[in-house]
Amino acid sequence: PDSEHISLKRFISDDVEAANIAAGIAMIDASKWGQVAVLGRTRAVIEKMHSALAKAGVNAVIAQRRDDF
């Protein structure tokens, strides 16, 4: 279904973005959370997203590259 595909959304702020994405992920069956990835432009955006996921009750980890381009 379309709801299980990659999507692009725009929000008025990083806070609104994080809250809405976290709410959407929280609605997914918890057994599928491991199949979800959230990409961010900066570490700060990802940390805000991680916090929003925690507030929504979603277990999440931050993974990142360890090398430079």
PDB file of N, CA, C and O in Angstrom:
ATOM      1  N   PRO A   1       0.825  -1.213   0.000  1.00  0.00           N
ATOM      2  CA  PRO A   1       0.000   0.000   0.000  1.00  0.00           C
ATOM      3  C   PRO A   1       0.863   1.269   0.000  1.00  0.00           C
ATOM      4  O   PRO A   1       2.007   1.247   0.449  1.00  0.00           O
ATOM      5  N   ASP A   2       0.306   2.361  -0.478  1.00  0.00           N
ATOM      6  CA  ASP A   2       1.035   3.623  -0.534  1.00  0.00           C
ATOM      7  C   ASP A   2       1.568   4.046   0.820  1.00  0.00           C
ATOM      8  O   ASP A   2       2.615   4.674   0.911  1.00  0.00           O
ATOM      9  N   SER A   3       0.874   3.712   1.897  1.00  0.00           N
ATOM     10  CA  SER A   3       1.302   4.120   3.233  1.00  0.00           C
ATOM     11  C   SER A   3       2.597   3.433   3.662  1.00  0.00           C
ATOM     12  O   SER A   3       3.202   3.834   4.646  1.00  0.00           O
ATOM     13  N   GLU A   4       3.037   2.416   2.949  1.00  0.00           N
ATOM     14  CA  GLU A   4       4.253   1.693   3.297  1.00  0.00           C
ATOM     15  C   GLU A   4       5.425   2.052   2.393  1.00  0.00           C
ATOM     16  O   GLU A   4       6.462   1.404   2.451  1.00  0.00           O
ATOM     17  N   HIS A   5       5.281   3.087   1.590  1.00  0.00           N
ATOM     18  CA  HIS A   5       6.335   3.499   0.681  1.00  0.00           C
ATOM     19  C   HIS A   5       7.038   4.744   1.197  1.00  0.00           C
ATOM     20  O   HIS A   5       6.572   5.412   2.113  1.00  0.00           O
ATOM     21  N   ILE A   6       8.133   5.078   0.577  1.00  0.00           N
ATOM     22  CA  ILE A   6       8.861   6.296   0.913  1.00  0.00           C
ATOM     23  C   ILE A   6       7.952   7.494   0.673  1.00  0.00           C
ATOM     24  O   ILE A   6       7.228   7.555  -0.316  1.00  0.00           O
ATOM     25  N   SER A   7       8.009   8.456   1.588  1.00  0.00           N
ATOM     26  CA  SER A   7       7.195   9.647   1.404  1.00  0.00           C
ATOM     27  C   SER A   7       8.021  10.891   1.697  1.00  0.00           C
ATOM     28  O   SER A   7       9.000  10.843   2.438  1.00  0.00           O
ATOM     29  N   LEU A   8       7.624  11.982   1.104  1.00  0.00           N
ATOM     30  CA  LEU A   8       8.260  13.273   1.324  1.00  0.00           C
ATOM     31  C   LEU A   8       7.190  14.214   1.848  1.00  0.00           C
ATOM     32  O   LEU A   8       6.129  14.357   1.248  1.00  0.00           O
ATOM     33  N   LYS A   9       7.468  14.836   2.990  1.00  0.00           N
ATOM     34  CA  LYS A   9       6.506  15.750   3.602  1.00  0.00           C
ATOM     35  C   LYS A   9       7.218  17.029   3.989  1.00  0.00           C
ATOM     36  O   LYS A   9       8.407  17.029   4.274  1.00  0.00           O
ATOM     37  N   ARG A  10       6.486  18.130   4.014  1.00  0.00           N
ATOM     38  CA  ARG A  10       7.026  19.420   4.427  1.00  0.00           C
ATOM     39  C   ARG A  10       6.279  19.901   5.656  1.00  0.00           C
ATOM     40  O   ARG A  10       5.070  19.739   5.758  1.00  0.00           O
ATOM     41  N   PHE A  11       7.012  20.535   6.563  1.00  0.00           N
ATOM     42  CA  PHE A  11       6.436  21.040   7.798  1.00  0.00           C
ATOM     43  C   PHE A  11       6.936  22.452   8.049  1.00  0.00           C
ATOM     44  O   PHE A  11       7.977  22.855   7.534  1.00  0.00           O
ATOM     45  N   ILE A  12       6.226  23.203   8.889  1.00  0.00           N
ATOM     46  CA  ILE A  12       6.580  24.605   9.127  1.00  0.00           C
ATOM     47  C   ILE A  12       7.777  24.778  10.051  1.00  0.00           C
ATOM     48  O   ILE A  12       8.382  25.840  10.082  1.00  0.00           O
ATOM     49  N   SER A  13       8.117  23.740  10.824  1.00  0.00           N
ATOM     50  CA  SER A  13       9.282  23.829  11.709  1.00  0.00           C
ATOM     51  C   SER A  13       9.827  22.428  11.992  1.00  0.00           C
ATOM     52  O   SER A  13       9.122  21.432  11.785  1.00  0.00           O
ATOM     53  N   ASP A  14      11.044  22.371  12.494  1.00  0.00           N
ATOM     54  CA  ASP A  14      11.634  21.081  12.860  1.00  0.00           C
ATOM     55  C   ASP A  14      10.845  20.406  13.972  1.00  0.00           C
ATOM     56  O   ASP A  14      10.690  19.189  13.989  1.00  0.00           O
ATOM     57  N   ASP A  15      10.327  21.204  14.915  1.00  0.00           N
ATOM     58  CA  ASP A  15       9.550  20.635  16.025  1.00  0.00           C
ATOM     59  C   ASP A  15       8.254  19.992  15.533  1.00  0.00           C
ATOM     60  O   ASP A  15       7.895  18.892  15.944  1.00  0.00           O
ATOM     61  N   VAL A  16       7.561  20.691  14.646  1.00  0.00           N
ATOM     62  CA  VAL A  16       6.310  20.159  14.080  1.00  0.00           C
ATOM     63  C   VAL A  16       6.612  18.923  13.242  1.00  0.00           C
ATOM     64  O   VAL A  16       5.887  17.927  13.297  1.00  0.00           O
ATOM     65  N   GLU A  17       7.697  18.979  12.488  1.00  0.00           N
ATOM     66  CA  GLU A  17       8.108  17.838  11.679  1.00  0.00           C
ATOM     67  C   GLU A  17       8.356  16.605  12.557  1.00  0.00           C
ATOM     68  O   GLU A  17       7.821  15.529  12.305  1.00  0.00           O
ATOM     69  N   ALA A  18       9.153  16.778  13.604  1.00  0.00           N
ATOM     70  CA  ALA A  18       9.495  15.658  14.481  1.00  0.00           C
ATOM     71  C   ALA A  18       8.252  15.069  15.139  1.00  0.00           C
ATOM     72  O   ALA A  18       8.077  13.848  15.176  1.00  0.00           O
ATOM     73  N   ALA A  19       7.376  15.922  15.650  1.00  0.00           N
ATOM     74  CA  ALA A  19       6.164  15.445  16.320  1.00  0.00           C
ATOM     75  C   ALA A  19       5.257  14.673  15.364  1.00  0.00           C
ATOM     76  O   ALA A  19       4.718  13.621  15.724  1.00  0.00           O
ATOM     77  N   ASN A  20       5.080  15.186  14.159  1.00  0.00           N
ATOM     78  CA  ASN A  20       4.202  14.519  13.185  1.00  0.00           C
ATOM     79  C   ASN A  20       4.781  13.201  12.695  1.00  0.00           C
ATOM     80  O   ASN A  20       4.055  12.211  12.568  1.00  0.00           O
ATOM     81  N   ILE A  21       6.068  13.169  12.429  1.00  0.00           N
ATOM     82  CA  ILE A  21       6.686  11.926  11.977  1.00  0.00           C
ATOM     83  C   ILE A  21       6.650  10.884  13.091  1.00  0.00           C
ATOM     84  O   ILE A  21       6.325   9.717  12.862  1.00  0.00           O
ATOM     85  N   ALA A  22       6.944  11.303  14.310  1.00  0.00           N
ATOM     86  CA  ALA A  22       6.908  10.380  15.453  1.00  0.00           C
ATOM     87  C   ALA A  22       5.499   9.821  15.649  1.00  0.00           C
ATOM     88  O   ALA A  22       5.329   8.624  15.895  1.00  0.00           O
ATOM     89  N   ALA A  23       4.497  10.665  15.532  1.00  0.00           N
ATOM     90  CA  ALA A  23       3.105  10.208  15.685  1.00  0.00           C
ATOM     91  C   ALA A  23       2.755   9.185  14.606  1.00  0.00           C
ATOM     92  O   ALA A  23       2.092   8.177  14.882  1.00  0.00           O
ATOM     93  N   GLY A  24       3.211   9.433  13.380  1.00  0.00           N
ATOM     94  CA  GLY A  24       2.946   8.492  12.291  1.00  0.00           C
ATOM     95  C   GLY A  24       3.612   7.149  12.526  1.00  0.00           C
ATOM     96  O   GLY A  24       3.016   6.097  12.299  1.00  0.00           O
ATOM     97  N   ILE A  25       4.844   7.181  13.003  1.00  0.00           N
ATOM     98  CA  ILE A  25       5.557   5.931  13.276  1.00  0.00           C
ATOM     99  C   ILE A  25       4.913   5.199  14.447  1.00  0.00           C
ATOM    100  O   ILE A  25       4.787   3.972  14.428  1.00  0.00           O
ATOM    101  N   ALA A  26       4.472   5.937  15.455  1.00  0.00           N
ATOM    102  CA  ALA A  26       3.830   5.320  16.625  1.00  0.00           C
ATOM    103  C   ALA A  26       2.554   4.563  16.232  1.00  0.00           C
ATOM    104  O   ALA A  26       2.175   3.601  16.906  1.00  0.00           O
ATOM    105  N   MET A  27       1.911   4.973  15.145  1.00  0.00           N
ATOM    106  CA  MET A  27       0.679   4.314  14.701  1.00  0.00           C
ATOM    107  C   MET A  27       0.956   2.996  13.981  1.00  0.00           C
ATOM    108  O   MET A  27       0.055   2.183  13.803  1.00  0.00           O
ATOM    109  N   ILE A  28       2.194   2.773  13.563  1.00  0.00           N
ATOM    110  CA  ILE A  28       2.571   1.533  12.884  1.00  0.00           C
ATOM    111  C   ILE A  28       2.664   0.416  13.919  1.00  0.00           C
ATOM    112  O   ILE A  28       3.054   0.652  15.063  1.00  0.00           O
ATOM    113  N   ASP A  29       2.350  -0.794  13.523  1.00  0.00           N
ATOM    114  CA  ASP A  29       2.514  -1.954  14.392  1.00  0.00           C
ATOM    115  C   ASP A  29       3.948  -1.973  14.918  1.00  0.00           C
ATOM    116  O   ASP A  29       4.902  -1.905  14.140  1.00  0.00           O
ATOM    117  N   ALA A  30       4.116  -2.038  16.240  1.00  0.00           N
ATOM    118  CA  ALA A  30       5.440  -1.973  16.866  1.00  0.00           C
ATOM    119  C   ALA A  30       6.396  -3.040  16.330  1.00  0.00           C
ATOM    120  O   ALA A  30       7.611  -2.830  16.323  1.00  0.00           O
ATOM    121  N   SER A  31       5.876  -4.155  15.867  1.00  0.00           N
ATOM    122  CA  SER A  31       6.750  -5.200  15.331  1.00  0.00           C
ATOM    123  C   SER A  31       7.419  -4.767  14.023  1.00  0.00           C
ATOM    124  O   SER A  31       8.378  -5.388  13.579  1.00  0.00           O
ATOM    125  N   LYS A  32       6.948  -3.679  13.404  1.00  0.00           N
ATOM    126  CA  LYS A  32       7.514  -3.190  12.142  1.00  0.00           C
ATOM    127  C   LYS A  32       8.393  -1.952  12.326  1.00  0.00           C
ATOM    128  O   LYS A  32       8.934  -1.435  11.357  1.00  0.00           O
ATOM    129  N   TRP A  33       8.546  -1.464  13.546  1.00  0.00           N
ATOM    130  CA  TRP A  33       9.355  -0.271  13.773  1.00  0.00           C
ATOM    131  C   TRP A  33      10.781  -0.459  13.283  1.00  0.00           C
ATOM    132  O   TRP A  33      11.415   0.492  12.838  1.00  0.00           O
ATOM    133  N   GLY A  34      11.305  -1.657  13.361  1.00  0.00           N
ATOM    134  CA  GLY A  34      12.664  -1.926  12.917  1.00  0.00           C
ATOM    135  C   GLY A  34      12.843  -1.794  11.411  1.00  0.00           C
ATOM    136  O   GLY A  34      13.965  -1.762  10.913  1.00  0.00           O
ATOM    137  N   GLN A  35      11.745  -1.690  10.676  1.00  0.00           N
ATOM    138  CA  GLN A  35      11.797  -1.538   9.227  1.00  0.00           C
ATOM    139  C   GLN A  35      11.709  -0.072   8.805  1.00  0.00           C
ATOM    140  O   GLN A  35      11.705   0.241   7.622  1.00  0.00           O
ATOM    141  N   VAL A  36      11.642   0.831   9.785  1.00  0.00           N
ATOM    142  CA  VAL A  36      11.474   2.256   9.516  1.00  0.00           C
ATOM    143  C   VAL A  36      12.814   2.973   9.655  1.00  0.00           C
ATOM    144  O   VAL A  36      13.569   2.712  10.589  1.00  0.00           O
ATOM    145  N   ALA A  37      13.104   3.879   8.742  1.00  0.00           N
ATOM    146  CA  ALA A  37      14.300   4.722   8.822  1.00  0.00           C
ATOM    147  C   ALA A  37      13.880   6.176   8.645  1.00  0.00           C
ATOM    148  O   ALA A  37      13.022   6.493   7.824  1.00  0.00           O
ATOM    149  N   VAL A  38      14.477   7.037   9.431  1.00  0.00           N
ATOM    150  CA  VAL A  38      14.269   8.475   9.296  1.00  0.00           C
ATOM    151  C   VAL A  38      15.628   9.089   8.973  1.00  0.00           C
ATOM    152  O   VAL A  38      16.593   8.888   9.707  1.00  0.00           O
ATOM    153  N   LEU A  39      15.709   9.804   7.877  1.00  0.00           N
ATOM    154  CA  LEU A  39      16.954  10.444   7.467  1.00  0.00           C
ATOM    155  C   LEU A  39      16.892  11.926   7.811  1.00  0.00           C
ATOM    156  O   LEU A  39      15.838  12.547   7.696  1.00  0.00           O
ATOM    157  N   GLY A  40      18.015  12.496   8.216  1.00  0.00           N
ATOM    158  CA  GLY A  40      18.048  13.914   8.555  1.00  0.00           C
ATOM    159  C   GLY A  40      19.268  14.594   7.993  1.00  0.00           C
ATOM    160  O   GLY A  40      20.294  13.958   7.753  1.00  0.00           O
ATOM    161  N   ARG A  41      19.166  15.903   7.813  1.00  0.00           N
ATOM    162  CA  ARG A  41      20.266  16.695   7.253  1.00  0.00           C
ATOM    163  C   ARG A  41      21.398  16.885   8.245  1.00  0.00           C
ATOM    164  O   ARG A  41      22.555  16.988   7.851  1.00  0.00           O
ATOM    165  N   THR A  42      21.066  16.991   9.517  1.00  0.00           N
ATOM    166  CA  THR A  42      22.081  17.262  10.536  1.00  0.00           C
ATOM    167  C   THR A  42      21.844  16.398  11.767  1.00  0.00           C
ATOM    168  O   THR A  42      20.755  15.864  11.971  1.00  0.00           O
ATOM    169  N   ARG A  43      22.860  16.293  12.588  1.00  0.00           N
ATOM    170  CA  ARG A  43      22.749  15.554  13.849  1.00  0.00           C
ATOM    171  C   ARG A  43      21.683  16.195  14.748  1.00  0.00           C
ATOM    172  O   ARG A  43      20.930  15.503  15.426  1.00  0.00           O
ATOM    173  N   ALA A  44      21.599  17.529  14.749  1.00  0.00           N
ATOM    174  CA  ALA A  44      20.616  18.234  15.576  1.00  0.00           C
ATOM    175  C   ALA A  44      19.186  17.844  15.197  1.00  0.00           C
ATOM    176  O   ALA A  44      18.337  17.634  16.073  1.00  0.00           O
ATOM    177  N   VAL A  45      18.924  17.737  13.913  1.00  0.00           N
ATOM    178  CA  VAL A  45      17.581  17.335  13.452  1.00  0.00           C
ATOM    179  C   VAL A  45      17.289  15.906  13.898  1.00  0.00           C
ATOM    180  O   VAL A  45      16.188  15.605  14.371  1.00  0.00           O
ATOM    181  N   ILE A  46      18.261  15.031  13.774  1.00  0.00           N
ATOM    182  CA  ILE A  46      18.067  13.631  14.165  1.00  0.00           C
ATOM    183  C   ILE A  46      17.867  13.508  15.675  1.00  0.00           C
ATOM    184  O   ILE A  46      17.037  12.726  16.143  1.00  0.00           O
ATOM    185  N   GLU A  47      18.599  14.285  16.455  1.00  0.00           N
ATOM    186  CA  GLU A  47      18.426  14.234  17.910  1.00  0.00           C
ATOM    187  C   GLU A  47      17.036  14.725  18.315  1.00  0.00           C
ATOM    188  O   GLU A  47      16.406  14.171  19.215  1.00  0.00           O
ATOM    189  N   LYS A  48      16.528  15.749  17.635  1.00  0.00           N
ATOM    190  CA  LYS A  48      15.169  16.231  17.894  1.00  0.00           C
ATOM    191  C   LYS A  48      14.156  15.147  17.540  1.00  0.00           C
ATOM    192  O   LYS A  48      13.185  14.907  18.262  1.00  0.00           O
ATOM    193  N   MET A  49      14.393  14.458  16.433  1.00  0.00           N
ATOM    194  CA  MET A  49      13.518  13.370  16.012  1.00  0.00           C
ATOM    195  C   MET A  49      13.560  12.229  17.019  1.00  0.00           C
ATOM    196  O   MET A  49      12.518  11.663  17.382  1.00  0.00           O
ATOM    197  N   HIS A  50      14.736  11.902  17.490  1.00  0.00           N
ATOM    198  CA  HIS A  50      14.901  10.837  18.482  1.00  0.00           C
ATOM    199  C   HIS A  50      14.115  11.160  19.746  1.00  0.00           C
ATOM    200  O   HIS A  50      13.430  10.299  20.314  1.00  0.00           O
ATOM    201  N   SER A  51      14.172  12.397  20.182  1.00  0.00           N
ATOM    202  CA  SER A  51      13.421  12.835  21.368  1.00  0.00           C
ATOM    203  C   SER A  51      11.913  12.731  21.143  1.00  0.00           C
ATOM    204  O   SER A  51      11.171  12.268  22.011  1.00  0.00           O
ATOM    205  N   ALA A  52      11.457  13.146  19.972  1.00  0.00           N
ATOM    206  CA  ALA A  52      10.028  13.067  19.647  1.00  0.00           C
ATOM    207  C   ALA A  52       9.557  11.617  19.602  1.00  0.00           C
ATOM    208  O   ALA A  52       8.449  11.295  20.065  1.00  0.00           O
ATOM    209  N   LEU A  53      10.385  10.740  19.080  1.00  0.00           N
ATOM    210  CA  LEU A  53      10.033   9.317  19.047  1.00  0.00           C
ATOM    211  C   LEU A  53       9.914   8.762  20.468  1.00  0.00           C
ATOM    212  O   LEU A  53       8.979   8.022  20.774  1.00  0.00           O
ATOM    213  N   ALA A  54      10.843   9.139  21.331  1.00  0.00           N
ATOM    214  CA  ALA A  54      10.780   8.680  22.718  1.00  0.00           C
ATOM    215  C   ALA A  54       9.492   9.161  23.391  1.00  0.00           C
ATOM    216  O   ALA A  54       8.824   8.398  24.094  1.00  0.00           O
ATOM    217  N   LYS A  55       9.120  10.430  23.167  1.00  0.00           N
ATOM    218  CA  LYS A  55       7.881  10.975  23.731  1.00  0.00           C
ATOM    219  C   LYS A  55       6.658  10.236  23.218  1.00  0.00           C
ATOM    220  O   LYS A  55       5.655  10.119  23.914  1.00  0.00           O
ATOM    221  N   ALA A  56       6.742   9.723  21.980  1.00  0.00           N
ATOM    222  CA  ALA A  56       5.626   8.985  21.381  1.00  0.00           C
ATOM    223  C   ALA A  56       5.641   7.510  21.774  1.00  0.00           C
ATOM    224  O   ALA A  56       4.782   6.741  21.357  1.00  0.00           O
ATOM    225  N   GLY A  57       6.635   7.117  22.572  1.00  0.00           N
ATOM    226  CA  GLY A  57       6.715   5.728  23.021  1.00  0.00           C
ATOM    227  C   GLY A  57       7.352   4.777  22.023  1.00  0.00           C
ATOM    228  O   GLY A  57       7.185   3.568  22.136  1.00  0.00           O
ATOM    229  N   VAL A  58       8.072   5.337  21.061  1.00  0.00           N
ATOM    230  CA  VAL A  58       8.713   4.521  20.023  1.00  0.00           C
ATOM    231  C   VAL A  58      10.185   4.315  20.392  1.00  0.00           C
ATOM    232  O   VAL A  58      10.915   5.287  20.596  1.00  0.00           O
ATOM    233  N   ASN A  59      10.609   3.063  20.491  1.00  0.00           N
ATOM    234  CA  ASN A  59      12.010   2.764  20.734  1.00  0.00           C
ATOM    235  C   ASN A  59      12.792   3.054  19.455  1.00  0.00           C
ATOM    236  O   ASN A  59      12.415   2.597  18.383  1.00  0.00           O
ATOM    237  N   ALA A  60      13.877   3.814  19.586  1.00  0.00           N
ATOM    238  CA  ALA A  60      14.662   4.185  18.405  1.00  0.00           C
ATOM    239  C   ALA A  60      16.127   4.337  18.778  1.00  0.00           C
ATOM    240  O   ALA A  60      16.459   4.578  19.936  1.00  0.00           O
ATOM    241  N   VAL A  61      16.991   4.195  17.787  1.00  0.00           N
ATOM    242  CA  VAL A  61      18.424   4.412  17.960  1.00  0.00           C
ATOM    243  C   VAL A  61      18.907   5.328  16.845  1.00  0.00           C
ATOM    244  O   VAL A  61      18.299   5.410  15.786  1.00  0.00           O
ATOM    245  N   ILE A  62      20.011   6.014  17.100  1.00  0.00           N
ATOM    246  CA  ILE A  62      20.632   6.859  16.086  1.00  0.00           C
ATOM    247  C   ILE A  62      21.854   6.116  15.550  1.00  0.00           C
ATOM    248  O   ILE A  62      22.731   5.701  16.320  1.00  0.00           O
ATOM    249  N   ALA A  63      21.884   5.930  14.266  1.00  0.00           N
ATOM    250  CA  ALA A  63      23.046   5.306  13.610  1.00  0.00           C
ATOM    251  C   ALA A  63      23.639   6.339  12.660  1.00  0.00           C
ATOM    252  O   ALA A  63      22.923   7.122  12.054  1.00  0.00           O
ATOM    253  N   GLN A  64      24.960   6.345  12.548  1.00  0.00           N
ATOM    254  CA  GLN A  64      25.591   7.302  11.650  1.00  0.00           C
ATOM    255  C   GLN A  64      26.882   6.740  11.081  1.00  0.00           C
ATOM    256  O   GLN A  64      27.460   5.831  11.639  1.00  0.00           O
ATOM    257  N   ARG A  65      27.302   7.346   9.992  1.00  0.00           N
ATOM    258  CA  ARG A  65      28.601   6.975   9.402  1.00  0.00           C
ATOM    259  C   ARG A  65      29.713   7.381  10.344  1.00  0.00           C
ATOM    260  O   ARG A  65      29.634   8.408  10.991  1.00  0.00           O
ATOM    261  N   ARG A  66      30.751   6.646  10.357  1.00  0.00           N
ATOM    262  CA  ARG A  66      31.910   6.951  11.211  1.00  0.00           C
ATOM    263  C   ARG A  66      33.069   7.560  10.432  1.00  0.00           C
ATOM    264  O   ARG A  66      34.087   7.867  10.981  1.00  0.00           O
ATOM    265  N   ASP A  67      32.905   7.718   9.115  1.00  0.00           N
ATOM    266  CA  ASP A  67      33.995   8.266   8.315  1.00  0.00           C
ATOM    267  C   ASP A  67      33.527   9.505   7.554  1.00  0.00           C
ATOM    268  O   ASP A  67      32.351   9.760   7.439  1.00  0.00           O
ATOM    269  N   ASP A  68      34.474  10.267   7.072  1.00  0.00           N
ATOM    270  CA  ASP A  68      34.169  11.466   6.292  1.00  0.00           C
ATOM    271  C   ASP A  68      34.253  11.149   4.805  1.00  0.00           C
ATOM    272  O   ASP A  68      34.954  10.240   4.394  1.00  0.00           O
ATOM    273  N   PHE A  69      33.594  11.957   4.027  1.00  0.00           N
ATOM    274  CA  PHE A  69      33.680  11.799   2.573  1.00  0.00           C
ATOM    275  C   PHE A  69      34.954  12.398   2.076  1.00  0.00           C
ATOM    276  O   PHE A  69      35.502  13.299   2.538  1.00  0.00           O
TER     277      PHE A  69
END
